[in-house]
mmCIF file of C-alpha atoms and ligand atoms in Angstrom:
data_model
loop_
_atom_site.group_PDB
_atom_site.id
_atom_site.type_symbol
_atom_site.label_atom_id
_atom_site.label_comp_id
_atom_site.label_asym_id
_atom_site.label_seq_id
_atom_site.Cartn_x
_atom_site.Cartn_y
_atom_site.Cartn_z
ATOM 1 C CA UNK A 19 -6.048 21.208 3.030
ATOM 2 C CA UNK A 20 -2.796 19.362 2.672
ATOM 3 C CA UNK A 21 -2.356 16.229 4.734
ATOM 4 C CA UNK A 22 -0.146 16.356 7.833
ATOM 5 C CA UNK A 23 2.488 13.660 7.958
ATOM 6 C CA UNK A 24 4.873 12.667 10.707
ATOM 7 C CA UNK A 25 8.107 11.045 9.480
ATOM 8 C CA UNK A 26 9.903 8.993 12.133
ATOM 9 C CA UNK A 27 13.348 7.894 11.020
ATOM 10 C CA UNK A 28 16.624 7.983 12.937
ATOM 11 C CA UNK A 29 18.749 8.097 9.777
ATOM 12 C CA UNK A 30 18.621 11.863 9.460
ATOM 13 C CA UNK A 31 19.686 11.978 5.825
ATOM 14 C CA UNK A 32 16.916 9.606 4.848
ATOM 15 C CA UNK A 33 14.416 11.518 6.978
ATOM 16 C CA UNK A 34 15.464 14.756 5.302
ATOM 17 C CA UNK A 35 15.206 13.207 1.819
ATOM 18 C CA UNK A 36 11.723 11.861 2.529
ATOM 19 C CA UNK A 37 10.697 15.209 3.996
ATOM 20 C CA UNK A 38 11.805 17.075 0.874
ATOM 21 C CA UNK A 39 10.014 14.663 -1.437
ATOM 22 C CA UNK A 40 6.817 14.807 0.600
ATOM 23 C CA UNK A 41 6.946 18.596 0.883
ATOM 24 C CA UNK A 42 7.373 18.722 -2.898
ATOM 25 C CA UNK A 43 4.134 16.717 -3.175
ATOM 26 C CA UNK A 44 2.421 19.344 -1.023
ATOM 27 C CA UNK A 45 2.282 17.491 2.304
ATOM 28 C CA UNK A 46 2.973 19.212 5.636
ATOM 29 C CA UNK A 47 5.815 17.258 7.188
ATOM 30 C CA UNK A 48 7.169 17.010 10.735
ATOM 31 C CA UNK A 49 10.173 14.813 11.561
ATOM 32 C CA UNK A 50 11.086 12.829 14.656
ATOM 33 C CA UNK A 51 14.383 10.980 15.039
ATOM 34 C CA UNK A 52 13.629 8.591 17.903
ATOM 35 C CA UNK A 53 10.719 6.605 19.300
ATOM 36 C CA UNK A 54 10.015 8.701 22.380
ATOM 37 C CA UNK A 55 9.893 12.003 20.497
ATOM 38 C CA UNK A 56 7.713 10.344 17.869
ATOM 39 C CA UNK A 57 5.217 9.076 20.431
ATOM 40 C CA UNK A 58 5.059 12.422 22.227
ATOM 41 C CA UNK A 59 4.551 14.262 18.942
ATOM 42 C CA UNK A 60 1.948 11.803 17.623
ATOM 43 C CA UNK A 61 -0.066 12.011 20.851
ATOM 44 C CA UNK A 62 0.173 15.805 21.114
ATOM 45 C CA UNK A 63 -0.774 16.640 17.505
ATOM 46 C CA UNK A 64 -3.212 15.074 15.075
ATOM 47 C CA UNK A 65 -1.548 13.660 11.989
ATOM 48 C CA UNK A 66 -3.263 12.252 8.916
ATOM 49 C CA UNK A 67 -0.562 9.618 8.564
ATOM 50 C CA UNK A 68 2.652 8.518 10.242
ATOM 51 C CA UNK A 69 5.642 6.958 8.494
ATOM 52 C CA UNK A 70 7.306 4.968 11.210
ATOM 53 C CA UNK A 71 10.692 3.254 11.007
ATOM 54 C CA UNK A 72 10.815 0.082 13.107
ATOM 55 C CA UNK A 73 14.504 0.110 14.053
ATOM 56 C CA UNK A 74 14.710 3.219 16.231
ATOM 57 C CA UNK A 75 16.880 4.078 19.227
ATOM 58 C CA UNK A 76 15.144 3.914 22.616
ATOM 59 C CA UNK A 77 11.574 2.941 21.921
ATOM 60 C CA UNK A 78 11.314 0.890 18.715
ATOM 61 C CA UNK A 79 8.699 1.545 16.059
ATOM 62 C CA UNK A 80 6.453 -1.384 16.960
ATOM 63 C CA UNK A 81 6.341 -0.236 20.591
ATOM 64 C CA UNK A 82 5.529 3.315 19.464
ATOM 65 C CA UNK A 83 2.729 1.887 17.313
ATOM 66 C CA UNK A 84 1.304 -0.210 20.167
ATOM 67 C CA UNK A 85 1.269 2.718 22.610
ATOM 68 C CA UNK A 86 -0.111 5.120 20.037
ATOM 69 C CA UNK A 87 -2.956 2.758 19.118
ATOM 70 C CA UNK A 88 -4.183 2.711 22.714
ATOM 71 C CA UNK A 89 -4.893 6.434 22.404
ATOM 72 C CA UNK A 90 -5.562 7.205 18.754
ATOM 73 C CA UNK A 91 -6.356 5.729 15.391
ATOM 74 C CA UNK A 92 -3.779 7.631 13.336
ATOM 75 C CA UNK A 93 -2.904 5.438 10.343
ATOM 76 C CA UNK A 94 0.685 4.219 10.334
ATOM 77 C CA UNK A 95 2.848 2.937 7.507
ATOM 78 C CA UNK A 96 5.855 1.031 8.844
ATOM 79 C CA UNK A 97 9.304 1.230 7.327
ATOM 80 C CA UNK A 98 10.956 -2.161 7.678
ATOM 81 C CA UNK A 99 14.300 -3.632 6.813
ATOM 82 C CA UNK A 100 14.414 -5.994 3.862
ATOM 83 C CA UNK A 101 13.086 -9.482 4.643
ATOM 84 C CA UNK A 102 12.110 -8.629 8.231
ATOM 85 C CA UNK A 103 9.046 -10.874 7.953
ATOM 86 C CA UNK A 104 8.483 -10.973 11.684
ATOM 87 C CA UNK A 105 8.379 -7.178 11.809
ATOM 88 C CA UNK A 106 5.698 -7.163 9.121
ATOM 89 C CA UNK A 107 3.564 -9.688 10.948
ATOM 90 C CA UNK A 108 4.018 -7.887 14.270
ATOM 91 C CA UNK A 109 3.169 -4.620 12.514
ATOM 92 C CA UNK A 110 -0.024 -6.151 11.200
ATOM 93 C CA UNK A 111 -0.953 -7.398 14.672
ATOM 94 C CA UNK A 112 -0.236 -3.959 16.118
ATOM 95 C CA UNK A 113 -2.513 -2.306 13.545
ATOM 96 C CA UNK A 114 -0.287 -0.708 10.899
ATOM 97 C CA UNK A 115 -2.206 0.002 7.676
ATOM 98 C CA UNK A 116 0.734 -0.847 5.446
ATOM 99 C CA UNK A 117 4.473 -1.312 5.390
ATOM 100 C CA UNK A 118 7.223 -0.518 2.967
ATOM 101 C CA UNK A 119 10.577 -2.242 2.760
ATOM 102 C CA UNK A 120 13.782 -0.252 2.830
ATOM 103 C CA UNK A 121 15.436 0.660 0.556
ATOM 104 C CA UNK A 122 12.353 1.875 -1.328
ATOM 105 C CA UNK A 123 11.734 3.819 -4.501
ATOM 106 C CA UNK A 124 10.260 7.192 -3.594
ATOM 107 C CA UNK A 125 7.434 6.632 -6.129
ATOM 108 C CA UNK A 126 6.386 3.498 -4.285
ATOM 109 C CA UNK A 127 6.386 5.366 -0.991
ATOM 110 C CA UNK A 128 4.274 8.153 -2.493
ATOM 111 C CA UNK A 129 1.834 5.638 -3.977
ATOM 112 C CA UNK A 130 1.459 3.886 -0.605
ATOM 113 C CA UNK A 131 0.896 7.210 1.135
ATOM 114 C CA UNK A 132 -1.753 8.267 -1.379
ATOM 115 C CA UNK A 133 -3.486 4.900 -1.035
ATOM 116 C CA UNK A 134 -3.435 5.018 2.763
ATOM 117 C CA UNK A 135 -4.765 8.588 2.848
ATOM 118 C CA UNK A 136 -7.527 7.713 0.397
ATOM 119 C CA UNK A 137 -8.567 4.711 2.446
ATOM 120 C CA UNK A 138 -8.713 6.858 5.564
ATOM 121 C CA UNK A 139 -10.756 9.596 3.920
ATOM 122 C CA UNK A 140 -13.161 7.009 2.517
ATOM 123 C CA UNK A 141 -13.592 5.471 5.961
ATOM 124 C CA UNK A 142 -13.984 8.848 7.681
ATOM 125 C CA UNK A 143 -16.442 10.250 5.170
ATOM 126 C CA UNK A 144 -18.293 7.019 4.595
ATOM 127 C CA UNK A 145 -18.602 7.789 0.898
ATOM 128 C CA UNK A 146 -16.609 7.144 -2.228
ATOM 129 C CA UNK A 147 -14.948 10.242 -3.542
ATOM 130 C CA UNK A 148 -13.011 10.982 -6.724
ATOM 131 C CA UNK A 149 -10.727 8.127 -7.566
ATOM 132 C CA UNK A 150 -10.654 6.713 -4.047
ATOM 133 C CA UNK A 151 -10.315 2.950 -4.003
ATOM 134 C CA UNK A 152 -13.682 1.291 -4.491
ATOM 135 C CA UNK A 153 -12.651 -1.452 -2.115
ATOM 136 C CA UNK A 154 -10.271 -0.042 0.442
ATOM 137 C CA UNK A 155 -8.194 -2.520 2.364
ATOM 138 C CA UNK A 156 -9.672 -3.316 5.747
ATOM 139 C CA UNK A 157 -7.902 -2.723 9.062
ATOM 140 C CA UNK A 158 -5.986 -5.949 8.473
ATOM 141 C CA UNK A 159 -4.982 -4.830 5.006
ATOM 142 C CA UNK A 160 -7.356 -7.327 3.386
ATOM 143 C CA UNK A 161 -8.744 -6.827 -0.120
ATOM 144 C CA UNK A 162 -11.433 -9.187 -1.353
ATOM 145 C CA UNK A 163 -13.111 -10.204 -4.591
ATOM 146 C CA UNK A 164 -15.630 -12.982 -4.011
ATOM 147 C CA UNK A 165 -13.631 -16.018 -2.876
ATOM 148 C CA UNK A 166 -10.318 -14.245 -3.467
ATOM 149 C CA UNK A 167 -8.542 -12.445 -0.634
ATOM 150 C CA UNK A 168 -5.319 -10.476 -0.779
ATOM 151 C CA UNK A 169 -3.541 -9.635 2.466
ATOM 152 C CA UNK A 170 -1.352 -6.579 1.974
ATOM 153 C CA UNK A 171 0.589 -7.096 5.189
ATOM 154 C CA UNK A 172 1.054 -10.827 4.871
ATOM 155 C CA UNK A 173 1.762 -10.538 1.149
ATOM 156 C CA UNK A 174 -0.562 -13.451 0.563
ATOM 157 C CA UNK A 175 -3.292 -14.217 -1.967
ATOM 158 C CA UNK A 176 -5.852 -16.984 -1.531
ATOM 159 C CA UNK A 177 -8.719 -18.195 -3.667
ATOM 160 C CA UNK A 178 -11.112 -20.227 -1.555
ATOM 161 C CA UNK A 179 -8.693 -22.290 0.467
ATOM 162 C CA UNK A 180 -5.942 -22.246 -2.143
ATOM 163 C CA UNK A 181 -2.854 -20.131 -1.795
ATOM 164 C CA UNK A 182 -1.777 -18.458 -5.041
ATOM 165 C CA UNK A 183 1.909 -17.815 -5.452
ATOM 166 C CA UNK A 184 2.611 -14.455 -7.089
ATOM 167 C CA UNK A 185 5.768 -12.509 -7.794
ATOM 168 C CA UNK A 186 6.115 -9.050 -6.246
ATOM 169 C CA UNK A 187 5.001 -7.297 -9.407
ATOM 170 C CA UNK A 188 2.061 -9.639 -10.016
ATOM 171 C CA UNK A 189 1.054 -8.975 -6.423
ATOM 172 C CA UNK A 190 1.308 -5.174 -6.824
ATOM 173 C CA UNK A 191 -0.707 -5.397 -10.043
ATOM 174 C CA UNK A 192 -3.443 -7.461 -8.413
ATOM 175 C CA UNK A 193 -3.448 -5.223 -5.358
ATOM 176 C CA UNK A 194 -3.787 -2.055 -7.458
ATOM 177 C CA UNK A 195 -6.648 -3.513 -9.481
ATOM 178 C CA UNK A 196 -8.409 -4.783 -6.341
ATOM 179 C CA UNK A 197 -8.111 -1.393 -4.649
ATOM 180 C CA UNK A 198 -9.799 0.185 -7.646
ATOM 181 C CA UNK A 199 -12.619 -2.230 -8.422
ATOM 182 C CA UNK A 200 -14.931 -0.915 -11.160
ATOM 183 C CA UNK A 201 -12.408 1.772 -12.060
ATOM 184 C CA UNK A 202 -10.650 1.218 -15.378
ATOM 185 C CA UNK A 203 -6.896 1.764 -14.915
ATOM 186 C CA UNK A 204 -4.786 2.775 -17.913
ATOM 187 C CA UNK A 205 -1.612 0.869 -18.733
ATOM 188 C CA UNK A 206 0.360 4.016 -17.823
ATOM 189 C CA UNK A 207 -1.239 4.181 -14.370
ATOM 190 C CA UNK A 208 -0.617 0.491 -13.774
ATOM 191 C CA UNK A 209 2.955 0.841 -14.996
ATOM 192 C CA UNK A 210 3.637 3.701 -12.590
ATOM 193 C CA UNK A 211 2.119 1.829 -9.648
ATOM 194 C CA UNK A 212 3.581 -1.559 -10.377
ATOM 195 C CA UNK A 213 6.957 -0.952 -12.005
ATOM 196 C CA UNK A 214 7.927 2.603 -11.144
ATOM 197 C CA UNK A 215 9.239 5.281 -13.437
ATOM 198 C CA UNK A 216 12.173 3.391 -14.892
ATOM 199 C CA UNK A 217 9.695 1.576 -17.146
ATOM 200 C CA UNK A 218 7.932 4.670 -18.536
ATOM 201 C CA UNK A 219 6.593 3.970 -22.021
ATOM 202 C CA UNK A 220 6.992 0.196 -21.797
ATOM 203 C CA UNK A 221 3.302 -0.408 -21.279
ATOM 204 C CA UNK A 222 3.488 -3.829 -22.961
ATOM 205 C CA UNK A 223 5.121 -4.955 -19.709
ATOM 206 C CA UNK A 224 1.678 -4.535 -18.158
ATOM 207 C CA UNK A 225 0.072 -6.840 -20.723
ATOM 208 C CA UNK A 226 2.612 -9.474 -19.821
ATOM 209 C CA UNK A 227 1.836 -9.249 -16.094
ATOM 210 C CA UNK A 228 -1.905 -9.342 -16.829
ATOM 211 C CA UNK A 229 -1.340 -12.536 -18.791
ATOM 212 C CA UNK A 230 0.586 -14.075 -15.884
ATOM 213 C CA UNK A 231 -2.157 -13.112 -13.430
ATOM 214 C CA UNK A 232 -4.871 -14.566 -15.649
ATOM 215 C CA UNK A 233 -2.911 -17.788 -16.021
ATOM 216 C CA UNK A 234 -2.633 -18.071 -12.230
ATOM 217 C CA UNK A 235 -6.189 -17.028 -11.305
ATOM 218 C CA UNK A 236 -8.730 -16.743 -14.142
ATOM 219 C CA UNK A 237 -7.578 -19.890 -15.935
ATOM 220 C CA UNK A 238 -7.096 -22.019 -12.814
ATOM 221 C CA UNK A 239 -10.383 -21.126 -11.113
ATOM 222 C CA UNK A 240 -12.471 -20.645 -14.298
ATOM 223 C CA UNK A 241 -13.464 -17.070 -13.476
ATOM 224 C CA UNK A 242 -13.297 -13.805 -15.371
ATOM 225 C CA UNK A 243 -11.673 -11.478 -12.893
ATOM 226 C CA UNK A 244 -9.554 -9.140 -15.000
ATOM 227 C CA UNK A 245 -11.330 -7.454 -17.907
ATOM 228 C CA UNK A 246 -9.607 -5.740 -20.834
ATOM 229 C CA UNK A 247 -11.067 -2.398 -21.867
ATOM 230 C CA UNK A 248 -9.863 -1.979 -25.431
ATOM 231 C CA UNK A 249 -7.693 1.068 -26.011
ATOM 232 C CA UNK A 250 -7.856 2.029 -22.352
ATOM 233 C CA UNK A 251 -6.561 -0.541 -19.893
ATOM 234 C CA UNK A 252 -7.757 -3.067 -17.354
ATOM 235 C CA UNK A 253 -10.338 -3.371 -14.643
ATOM 236 C CA UNK A 254 -11.562 -5.833 -12.032
ATOM 237 C CA UNK A 255 -15.326 -5.514 -11.834
ATOM 238 C CA UNK A 256 -16.867 -5.722 -8.398
ATOM 239 C CA UNK A 257 -17.754 -9.325 -7.524
ATOM 240 C CA UNK A 258 -21.373 -10.281 -8.104
ATOM 241 C CA UNK A 259 -22.947 -13.493 -6.901
ATOM 242 C CA UNK A 260 -24.387 -15.413 -9.842
HETATM 243 CA CA1 CA B 13 16.314 3.055 11.702
#
């Protein structure tokens, strides 16, 4: 069964482009071009996931999300304008599972969709399946490893009380590893998730980011978070109390 997605975007060219890409990936896609149509459609039919632009004519995306959440728990990924920090925070408060900043690389969008759908199926089925994330982000988009917490929506990482400052790619790397605790990820997989396709083959880039992450977390807090699996890739093992 292919997942049913609702794409809500008033820029029709962008909506059409996203629809084609998603259909190519095997998703069933419905489009809506304004907030009211989106809300009506989302309430009438059951979708596995909604991609919801915030800046919409009539009813904006955040309002659609708030009204929808009173009735249903359909997961929503928000599409936000670059640097619209307030939108992201409001989206978090309103219950979006993730957001993506426009303009986005289609591979990043697809990765976010896959991750959101996996989290939902894990929650619904109550079991881990296939390569579903071992530690799906919570409702608030929080991933944890012992004293470390990563907030997807706030783009924030803390260890104990300390905030750790990461670049976007370090953050994506840490997020990907945390979502897949106990699952060894190859350099190619990490490269695709973290850097996108323009870096295909340059897997040494991944080693560099791992080194940066270790210097900011493992070295500072004297922990062994990221493990190297020789000839394969990297893994964060599930946290165990000593
Ligand atoms: Ca828009």
